[in-house]
């Protein structure tokens, strides 16, 4: 799967963002291990705390379709500058997608690539919970 295709999908998904409050539109494209791409955009509500990020929308779509292994996620914002995933998304991606590649975009092009573990060092894990 070329990175450019994943980035293109993230940019397309951004078009569907519902962000009338922040006016910051985000798109994400998550690549599953069997090659299917799941996209997401941020969705805000008048009760601002109920907002969900593009990354988590893509992730819950994939999980709800039965996916359980992933390679990478691309993220594109409407400012065309790099958009780092928020802390909540980092934790949820870590728990459900593992140490995937994070592809950050600038001007709708791949700009930086890193591992999720680099963004969430010393992460909390399910193994930390009592048996
Ligand atoms: N947002 C995302 O969708 N992904 C991120 O990585 C950062 C933030 C959204 C949430 C909210 O709708 C808006 O951007 C401003 O925080």
Tab-separated table of N, CA and C and ligand atoms in Angstrom:
chain	number	residue	atom	x	y	z
A	1	UNK	N	0.856	-1.206	0.000
A	1	UNK	CA	0.000	0.000	0.000
A	1	UNK	C	0.887	1.249	0.000
A	2	UNK	N	0.852	2.002	-1.061
A	2	UNK	CA	1.675	3.217	-1.081
A	2	UNK	C	1.172	4.228	-0.047
A	3	UNK	N	2.114	4.877	0.608
A	3	UNK	CA	1.768	5.884	1.621
A	3	UNK	C	0.929	6.999	0.998
A	4	UNK	N	1.247	7.327	-0.244
A	4	UNK	CA	0.520	8.426	-0.904
A	4	UNK	C	-0.970	8.141	-1.011
A	5	UNK	N	-1.310	6.874	-1.205
A	5	UNK	CA	-2.730	6.514	-1.324
A	5	UNK	C	-3.436	6.686	0.019
A	6	UNK	N	-2.744	6.297	1.088
A	6	UNK	CA	-3.321	6.437	2.435
A	6	UNK	C	-3.523	7.926	2.765
A	7	UNK	N	-2.548	8.723	2.405
A	7	UNK	CA	-2.635	10.167	2.646
A	7	UNK	C	-3.793	10.775	1.839
A	8	UNK	N	-3.922	10.340	0.616
A	8	UNK	CA	-5.015	10.843	-0.237
A	8	UNK	C	-6.371	10.529	0.390
A	9	UNK	N	-6.495	9.319	0.928
A	9	UNK	CA	-7.762	8.909	1.564
A	9	UNK	C	-8.043	9.770	2.805
A	10	UNK	N	-7.001	10.087	3.557
A	10	UNK	CA	-7.178	10.930	4.751
A	10	UNK	C	-7.660	12.325	4.337
A	11	UNK	N	-7.101	12.847	3.269
A	11	UNK	CA	-7.496	14.172	2.790
A	11	UNK	C	-8.942	14.155	2.289
A	12	UNK	N	-9.307	13.095	1.618
A	12	UNK	CA	-10.698	12.964	1.147
A	12	UNK	C	-11.658	12.902	2.330
A	13	UNK	N	-11.296	12.117	3.347
A	13	UNK	CA	-12.161	11.943	4.520
A	13	UNK	C	-12.374	13.264	5.248
A	14	UNK	N	-11.357	14.115	5.228
A	14	UNK	CA	-11.439	15.428	5.884
A	14	UNK	C	-12.609	16.249	5.339
A	15	UNK	N	-12.971	16.016	4.096
A	15	UNK	CA	-14.085	16.754	3.474
A	15	UNK	C	-15.398	16.540	4.229
A	16	UNK	N	-15.523	15.391	4.886
A	16	UNK	CA	-16.768	15.085	5.602
A	16	UNK	C	-16.756	15.536	7.057
A	17	UNK	N	-15.674	16.184	7.478
A	17	UNK	CA	-15.589	16.614	8.875
A	17	UNK	C	-16.778	17.507	9.232
A	18	UNK	N	-17.279	17.305	10.450
A	18	UNK	CA	-18.322	18.188	10.973
A	18	UNK	C	-17.693	18.942	12.141
A	19	UNK	N	-17.196	20.138	11.852
A	19	UNK	CA	-16.423	20.884	12.852
A	19	UNK	C	-16.823	22.356	12.867
A	20	UNK	N	-18.126	22.639	13.109
A	20	UNK	CA	-18.564	24.040	13.072
A	20	UNK	C	-18.055	24.851	14.260
A	21	UNK	N	-17.593	24.197	15.324
A	21	UNK	CA	-17.172	24.915	16.527
A	21	UNK	C	-15.695	25.283	16.458
A	22	UNK	N	-14.846	24.304	16.142
A	22	UNK	CA	-13.413	24.586	16.066
A	22	UNK	C	-12.997	25.070	14.680
A	23	UNK	N	-13.773	24.731	13.684
A	23	UNK	CA	-13.416	24.992	12.279
A	23	UNK	C	-12.080	24.360	11.914
A	24	UNK	N	-11.709	23.356	12.655
A	24	UNK	CA	-10.465	22.607	12.398
A	24	UNK	C	-10.890	21.223	11.923
A	25	UNK	N	-10.706	20.997	10.630
A	25	UNK	CA	-11.206	19.761	10.035
A	25	UNK	C	-10.061	18.763	9.920
A	26	UNK	N	-10.359	17.528	10.297
A	26	UNK	CA	-9.321	16.493	10.294
A	26	UNK	C	-9.850	15.254	9.580
A	27	UNK	N	-8.961	14.629	8.825
A	27	UNK	CA	-9.282	13.343	8.198
A	27	UNK	C	-8.221	12.326	8.568
A	28	UNK	N	-8.631	11.069	8.658
A	28	UNK	CA	-7.682	9.998	8.970
A	28	UNK	C	-7.993	8.799	8.089
A	29	UNK	N	-6.942	8.050	7.770
A	29	UNK	CA	-7.116	6.811	7.007
A	29	UNK	C	-6.255	5.737	7.660
A	30	UNK	N	-6.917	4.669	8.079
A	30	UNK	CA	-6.271	3.590	8.841
A	30	UNK	C	-6.181	2.345	7.952
A	31	UNK	N	-4.962	1.846	7.817
A	31	UNK	CA	-4.718	0.683	6.954
A	31	UNK	C	-4.695	-0.591	7.798
A	32	UNK	N	-5.608	-1.504	7.498
A	32	UNK	CA	-5.637	-2.770	8.236
A	32	UNK	C	-4.615	-3.733	7.633
A	33	UNK	N	-4.295	-4.776	8.394
A	33	UNK	CA	-3.256	-5.724	7.960
A	33	UNK	C	-3.661	-6.456	6.687
A	34	UNK	N	-4.950	-6.586	6.445
A	34	UNK	CA	-5.357	-7.267	5.202
A	34	UNK	C	-5.654	-6.285	4.070
A	35	UNK	N	-5.158	-5.065	4.226
A	35	UNK	CA	-5.145	-4.136	3.099
A	35	UNK	C	-6.360	-3.243	2.940
A	36	UNK	N	-7.323	-3.349	3.853
A	36	UNK	CA	-8.512	-2.493	3.756
A	36	UNK	C	-8.227	-1.172	4.462
A	37	UNK	N	-8.696	-0.085	3.860
A	37	UNK	CA	-8.512	1.246	4.461
A	37	UNK	C	-9.834	1.713	5.065
A	38	UNK	N	-9.776	2.157	6.316
A	38	UNK	CA	-10.945	2.722	7.005
A	38	UNK	C	-10.672	4.203	7.238
A	39	UNK	N	-11.626	5.027	6.829
A	39	UNK	CA	-11.417	6.466	6.974
A	39	UNK	C	-12.277	7.020	8.101
A	40	UNK	N	-11.895	8.206	8.570
A	40	UNK	CA	-12.667	8.889	9.597
A	40	UNK	C	-12.444	10.382	9.511
A	41	UNK	N	-13.392	11.139	10.064
A	41	UNK	CA	-13.241	12.596	10.156
A	41	UNK	C	-13.692	12.994	11.558
A	42	UNK	N	-13.307	14.188	11.981
A	42	UNK	CA	-13.763	14.616	13.300
A	42	UNK	C	-15.221	15.054	13.247
A	43	UNK	N	-15.928	14.769	14.319
A	43	UNK	CA	-17.355	15.083	14.417
A	43	UNK	C	-17.586	15.765	15.756
A	44	UNK	N	-18.034	17.025	15.693
A	44	UNK	CA	-18.246	17.805	16.908
A	44	UNK	C	-19.739	17.894	17.216
A	45	UNK	N	-20.052	18.171	18.480
A	45	UNK	CA	-21.445	18.401	18.860
A	45	UNK	C	-21.500	19.660	19.722
A	46	UNK	N	-22.716	20.173	19.930
A	46	UNK	CA	-22.872	21.390	20.728
A	46	UNK	C	-22.438	21.149	22.173
A	47	UNK	N	-22.470	19.900	22.619
A	47	UNK	CA	-21.871	19.537	23.896
A	47	UNK	C	-20.436	19.136	23.569
A	48	UNK	N	-19.522	20.109	23.677
A	48	UNK	CA	-18.214	19.989	23.032
A	48	UNK	C	-17.416	18.760	23.452
A	49	UNK	N	-17.633	18.336	24.696
A	49	UNK	CA	-16.876	17.183	25.200
A	49	UNK	C	-17.224	15.883	24.499
A	50	UNK	N	-18.309	15.884	23.756
A	50	UNK	CA	-18.712	14.664	23.055
A	50	UNK	C	-18.046	14.535	21.685
A	51	UNK	N	-17.245	15.521	21.351
A	51	UNK	CA	-16.529	15.493	20.068
A	51	UNK	C	-15.696	14.218	19.952
A	52	UNK	N	-15.657	13.692	18.729
A	52	UNK	CA	-14.787	12.540	18.498
A	52	UNK	C	-13.819	12.881	17.365
A	53	UNK	N	-12.562	12.492	17.555
A	53	UNK	CA	-11.506	12.799	16.586
A	53	UNK	C	-11.584	11.872	15.375
A	54	UNK	N	-10.983	12.335	14.285
A	54	UNK	CA	-10.949	11.572	13.031
A	54	UNK	C	-10.312	10.189	13.234
A	55	UNK	N	-9.253	10.134	14.009
A	55	UNK	CA	-8.518	8.876	14.196
A	55	UNK	C	-9.398	7.826	14.877
A	56	UNK	N	-10.140	8.279	15.901
A	56	UNK	CA	-10.969	7.313	16.627
A	56	UNK	C	-12.174	6.879	15.814
A	57	UNK	N	-12.678	7.774	14.968
A	57	UNK	CA	-13.777	7.367	14.072
A	57	UNK	C	-13.288	6.259	13.140
A	58	UNK	N	-12.118	6.456	12.545
A	58	UNK	CA	-11.568	5.426	11.636
A	58	UNK	C	-11.363	4.111	12.392
A	59	UNK	N	-10.837	4.229	13.610
A	59	UNK	CA	-10.544	3.019	14.389
A	59	UNK	C	-11.816	2.258	14.766
A	60	UNK	N	-12.818	2.963	15.245
A	60	UNK	CA	-14.037	2.242	15.666
A	60	UNK	C	-14.769	1.659	14.460
A	61	UNK	N	-14.672	2.335	13.329
A	61	UNK	CA	-15.264	1.754	12.115
A	61	UNK	C	-14.582	0.424	11.802
A	62	UNK	N	-13.260	0.409	11.854
A	62	UNK	CA	-12.498	-0.797	11.507
A	62	UNK	C	-12.774	-1.929	12.499
A	63	UNK	N	-12.742	-1.606	13.779
A	63	UNK	CA	-12.966	-2.635	14.804
A	63	UNK	C	-14.376	-3.199	14.674
A	64	UNK	N	-15.330	-2.324	14.410
A	64	UNK	CA	-16.723	-2.782	14.311
A	64	UNK	C	-16.967	-3.622	13.066
A	65	UNK	N	-16.038	-3.551	12.113
A	65	UNK	CA	-16.132	-4.393	10.911
A	65	UNK	C	-15.324	-5.674	11.072
A	66	UNK	N	-14.796	-5.902	12.270
A	66	UNK	CA	-14.115	-7.170	12.547
A	66	UNK	C	-12.611	-7.149	12.371
A	67	UNK	N	-12.041	-5.976	12.076
A	67	UNK	CA	-10.577	-5.900	11.913
A	67	UNK	C	-9.889	-5.921	13.279
A	68	UNK	N	-8.703	-6.516	13.318
A	68	UNK	CA	-7.991	-6.558	14.598
A	68	UNK	C	-6.489	-6.364	14.442
A	69	UNK	N	-6.002	-6.170	13.238
A	69	UNK	CA	-4.563	-5.940	13.029
A	69	UNK	C	-4.394	-4.812	12.012
A	70	UNK	N	-3.410	-3.950	12.290
A	70	UNK	CA	-3.265	-2.730	11.490
A	70	UNK	C	-1.798	-2.420	11.212
A	71	UNK	N	-1.585	-1.674	10.121
A	71	UNK	CA	-0.217	-1.283	9.746
A	71	UNK	C	0.063	0.199	10.017
A	72	UNK	N	-0.879	1.065	9.632
A	72	UNK	CA	-0.539	2.497	9.621
A	72	UNK	C	-1.797	3.353	9.644
A	73	UNK	N	-1.605	4.608	10.074
A	73	UNK	CA	-2.693	5.600	9.971
A	73	UNK	C	-2.108	6.905	9.439
A	74	UNK	N	-2.813	7.526	8.508
A	74	UNK	CA	-2.425	8.845	7.995
A	74	UNK	C	-3.414	9.875	8.523
A	75	UNK	N	-2.909	11.063	8.831
A	75	UNK	CA	-3.737	12.121	9.430
A	75	UNK	C	-3.512	13.426	8.653
A	76	UNK	N	-4.625	14.080	8.276
A	76	UNK	CA	-4.511	15.333	7.509
A	76	UNK	C	-5.462	16.371	8.101
A	77	UNK	N	-4.971	17.583	8.328
A	77	UNK	CA	-5.823	18.633	8.902
A	77	UNK	C	-6.066	19.749	7.888
A	78	UNK	N	-7.082	20.548	8.192
A	78	UNK	CA	-7.468	21.612	7.253
A	78	UNK	C	-6.492	22.782	7.255
A	79	UNK	N	-5.622	22.872	8.245
A	79	UNK	CA	-4.606	23.937	8.207
A	79	UNK	C	-3.460	23.569	7.275
A	80	UNK	N	-3.498	22.317	6.837
A	80	UNK	CA	-2.435	21.778	5.948
A	80	UNK	C	-1.103	21.654	6.685
A	81	UNK	N	-1.133	21.894	8.010
A	81	UNK	CA	0.089	21.680	8.799
A	81	UNK	C	-0.019	20.350	9.517
A	82	UNK	N	1.093	19.858	10.033
A	82	UNK	CA	1.097	18.580	10.748
A	82	UNK	C	0.113	18.633	11.913
A	83	UNK	N	-0.690	17.576	12.031
A	83	UNK	CA	-1.635	17.456	13.143
A	83	UNK	C	-1.262	16.207	13.919
A	84	UNK	N	-0.764	16.409	15.129
A	84	UNK	CA	-0.395	15.272	15.973
A	84	UNK	C	-1.659	14.680	16.591
A	85	UNK	N	-1.756	13.366	16.682
A	85	UNK	CA	-2.933	12.776	17.335
A	85	UNK	C	-2.980	13.144	18.819
A	86	UNK	N	-4.178	13.394	19.328
A	86	UNK	CA	-4.321	13.788	20.735
A	86	UNK	C	-4.043	12.590	21.642
A	87	UNK	N	-3.954	12.862	22.919
A	87	UNK	CA	-3.626	11.811	23.883
A	87	UNK	C	-4.639	10.684	23.911
A	88	UNK	N	-5.931	11.043	23.836
A	88	UNK	CA	-6.971	10.005	23.862
A	88	UNK	C	-6.827	9.075	22.661
A	89	UNK	N	-6.554	9.660	21.493
A	89	UNK	CA	-6.393	8.830	20.286
A	89	UNK	C	-5.149	7.955	20.386
A	90	UNK	N	-4.078	8.489	20.941
A	90	UNK	CA	-2.852	7.688	21.092
A	90	UNK	C	-3.139	6.449	21.932
A	91	UNK	N	-3.824	6.650	23.060
A	91	UNK	CA	-4.099	5.511	23.942
A	91	UNK	C	-5.016	4.498	23.255
A	92	UNK	N	-6.044	4.992	22.587
A	92	UNK	CA	-7.002	4.057	21.979
A	92	UNK	C	-6.364	3.319	20.798
A	93	UNK	N	-5.523	4.015	20.029
A	93	UNK	CA	-4.810	3.337	18.942
A	93	UNK	C	-3.847	2.301	19.514
A	94	UNK	N	-3.182	2.650	20.602
A	94	UNK	CA	-2.225	1.725	21.220
A	94	UNK	C	-2.933	0.445	21.659
A	95	UNK	N	-4.070	0.618	22.320
A	95	UNK	CA	-4.811	-0.540	22.832
A	95	UNK	C	-5.354	-1.415	21.706
A	96	UNK	N	-5.828	-0.797	20.645
A	96	UNK	CA	-6.584	-1.548	19.626
A	96	UNK	C	-5.839	-1.774	18.319
A	97	UNK	N	-4.813	-0.978	18.072
A	97	UNK	CA	-4.082	-1.130	16.801
A	97	UNK	C	-2.610	-1.452	17.019
A	98	UNK	N	-2.099	-1.213	18.230
A	98	UNK	CA	-0.696	-1.548	18.523
A	98	UNK	C	0.281	-0.512	17.971
A	99	UNK	N	1.499	-0.952	17.803
A	99	UNK	CA	2.587	-0.017	17.473
A	99	UNK	C	2.645	0.267	15.963
A	100	UNK	N	1.620	0.900	15.452
A	100	UNK	CA	1.510	1.143	14.010
A	100	UNK	C	2.348	2.355	13.592
A	101	UNK	N	2.502	2.505	12.286
A	101	UNK	CA	3.158	3.695	11.743
A	101	UNK	C	2.164	4.849	11.734
A	102	UNK	N	2.635	6.014	12.152
A	102	UNK	CA	1.820	7.232	12.135
A	102	UNK	C	2.378	8.116	11.018
A	103	UNK	N	1.539	8.418	10.047
A	103	UNK	CA	1.980	9.232	8.916
A	103	UNK	C	1.339	10.610	9.033
A	104	UNK	N	2.174	11.612	9.240
A	104	UNK	CA	1.699	12.981	9.442
A	104	UNK	C	1.892	13.752	8.149
A	105	UNK	N	0.924	14.598	7.844
A	105	UNK	CA	0.966	15.279	6.550
A	105	UNK	C	1.139	16.787	6.714
A	106	UNK	N	1.707	17.350	5.669
A	106	UNK	CA	1.851	18.797	5.575
A	106	UNK	C	1.529	19.151	4.130
A	107	UNK	N	0.685	20.158	3.934
A	107	UNK	CA	0.254	20.503	2.566
A	107	UNK	C	-0.280	19.278	1.822
A	108	UNK	N	-0.950	18.414	2.584
A	108	UNK	CA	-1.587	17.207	2.029
A	108	UNK	C	-0.595	16.212	1.420
A	109	UNK	N	0.650	16.289	1.874
A	109	UNK	CA	1.675	15.325	1.444
A	109	UNK	C	2.255	14.650	2.685
A	110	UNK	N	2.748	13.415	2.539
A	110	UNK	CA	3.423	12.793	3.686
A	110	UNK	C	4.613	13.651	4.106
A	111	UNK	N	4.700	13.967	5.413
A	111	UNK	CA	5.771	14.866	5.863
A	111	UNK	C	6.648	14.205	6.918
A	112	UNK	N	6.024	13.442	7.815
A	112	UNK	CA	6.787	12.787	8.884
A	112	UNK	C	6.176	11.429	9.137
A	113	UNK	N	7.013	10.477	9.490
A	113	UNK	CA	6.507	9.149	9.829
A	113	UNK	C	7.178	8.697	11.116
A	114	UNK	N	6.375	8.156	12.025
A	114	UNK	CA	6.930	7.668	13.290
A	114	UNK	C	6.093	6.502	13.787
A	115	UNK	N	6.635	5.829	14.781
A	115	UNK	CA	5.896	4.725	15.400
A	115	UNK	C	5.032	5.275	16.536
A	116	UNK	N	3.887	4.627	16.756
A	116	UNK	CA	3.009	5.076	17.839
A	116	UNK	C	3.739	5.023	19.186
A	117	UNK	N	4.608	4.038	19.365
A	117	UNK	CA	5.341	3.929	20.642
A	117	UNK	C	6.199	5.168	20.901
A	118	UNK	N	6.638	5.831	19.838
A	118	UNK	CA	7.417	7.064	20.020
A	118	UNK	C	6.535	8.200	20.545
A	119	UNK	N	5.247	8.115	20.239
A	119	UNK	CA	4.307	9.164	20.668
A	119	UNK	C	3.666	8.852	22.017
A	120	UNK	N	3.792	7.605	22.441
A	120	UNK	CA	3.167	7.210	23.709
A	120	UNK	C	4.137	6.328	24.497
A	121	UNK	N	5.251	6.913	24.929
A	121	UNK	CA	6.208	6.122	25.697
A	121	UNK	C	5.634	5.756	27.065
A	122	UNK	N	6.087	4.644	27.605
A	122	UNK	CA	5.645	4.177	28.925
A	122	UNK	C	4.120	4.101	28.994
A	123	UNK	N	3.528	3.538	27.958
A	123	UNK	CA	2.065	3.511	27.860
A	123	UNK	C	1.439	2.626	28.932
A	124	UNK	N	0.222	2.967	29.278
A	124	UNK	CA	-0.610	2.096	30.102
A	124	UNK	C	-1.128	0.976	29.211
A	125	UNK	N	-1.118	-0.254	29.752
A	125	UNK	CA	-1.522	-1.426	28.968
A	125	UNK	C	-2.556	-2.250	29.704
A	126	UNK	N	-3.269	-3.070	28.968
A	126	UNK	CA	-4.264	-3.949	29.605
A	126	UNK	C	-3.596	-4.892	30.596
A	127	UNK	N	-2.310	-5.220	30.344
A	127	UNK	CA	-1.591	-6.110	31.261
A	127	UNK	C	-1.383	-5.473	32.636
A	128	UNK	N	-1.523	-4.156	32.696
A	128	UNK	CA	-1.377	-3.460	33.976
A	128	UNK	C	-2.602	-3.629	34.873
A	129	UNK	N	-3.687	-4.107	34.294
A	129	UNK	CA	-4.914	-4.296	35.073
A	129	UNK	C	-4.828	-5.605	35.863
A	130	UNK	N	-5.521	-5.696	36.984
A	130	UNK	CA	-5.504	-6.940	37.741
A	130	UNK	C	-6.183	-8.067	36.940
A	131	UNK	N	-5.758	-9.284	37.191
A	131	UNK	CA	-6.323	-10.419	36.435
A	131	UNK	C	-7.741	-10.714	36.879
B	1	LIG	N1	-8.993	16.564	16.290
B	1	LIG	C1	-8.914	15.422	15.556
B	1	LIG	O1	-9.879	14.999	14.914
B	1	LIG	N2	-7.735	14.748	15.551
B	1	LIG	C2	-6.602	15.176	16.152
B	1	LIG	O2	-5.578	14.517	16.039
B	1	LIG	C3	-6.599	16.431	16.924
B	1	LIG	C4	-7.921	17.081	17.101
B	1	LIG	C5	-10.243	17.329	16.250
B	1	LIG	C6	-11.081	17.310	17.475
B	1	LIG	C7	-11.860	18.615	17.332
B	1	LIG	O3	-12.994	18.394	16.513
B	1	LIG	C8	-10.910	19.530	16.596
B	1	LIG	O4	-9.942	18.699	15.999
B	1	LIG	C9	-10.234	20.565	17.468
B	1	LIG	O5	-9.627	19.972	18.563
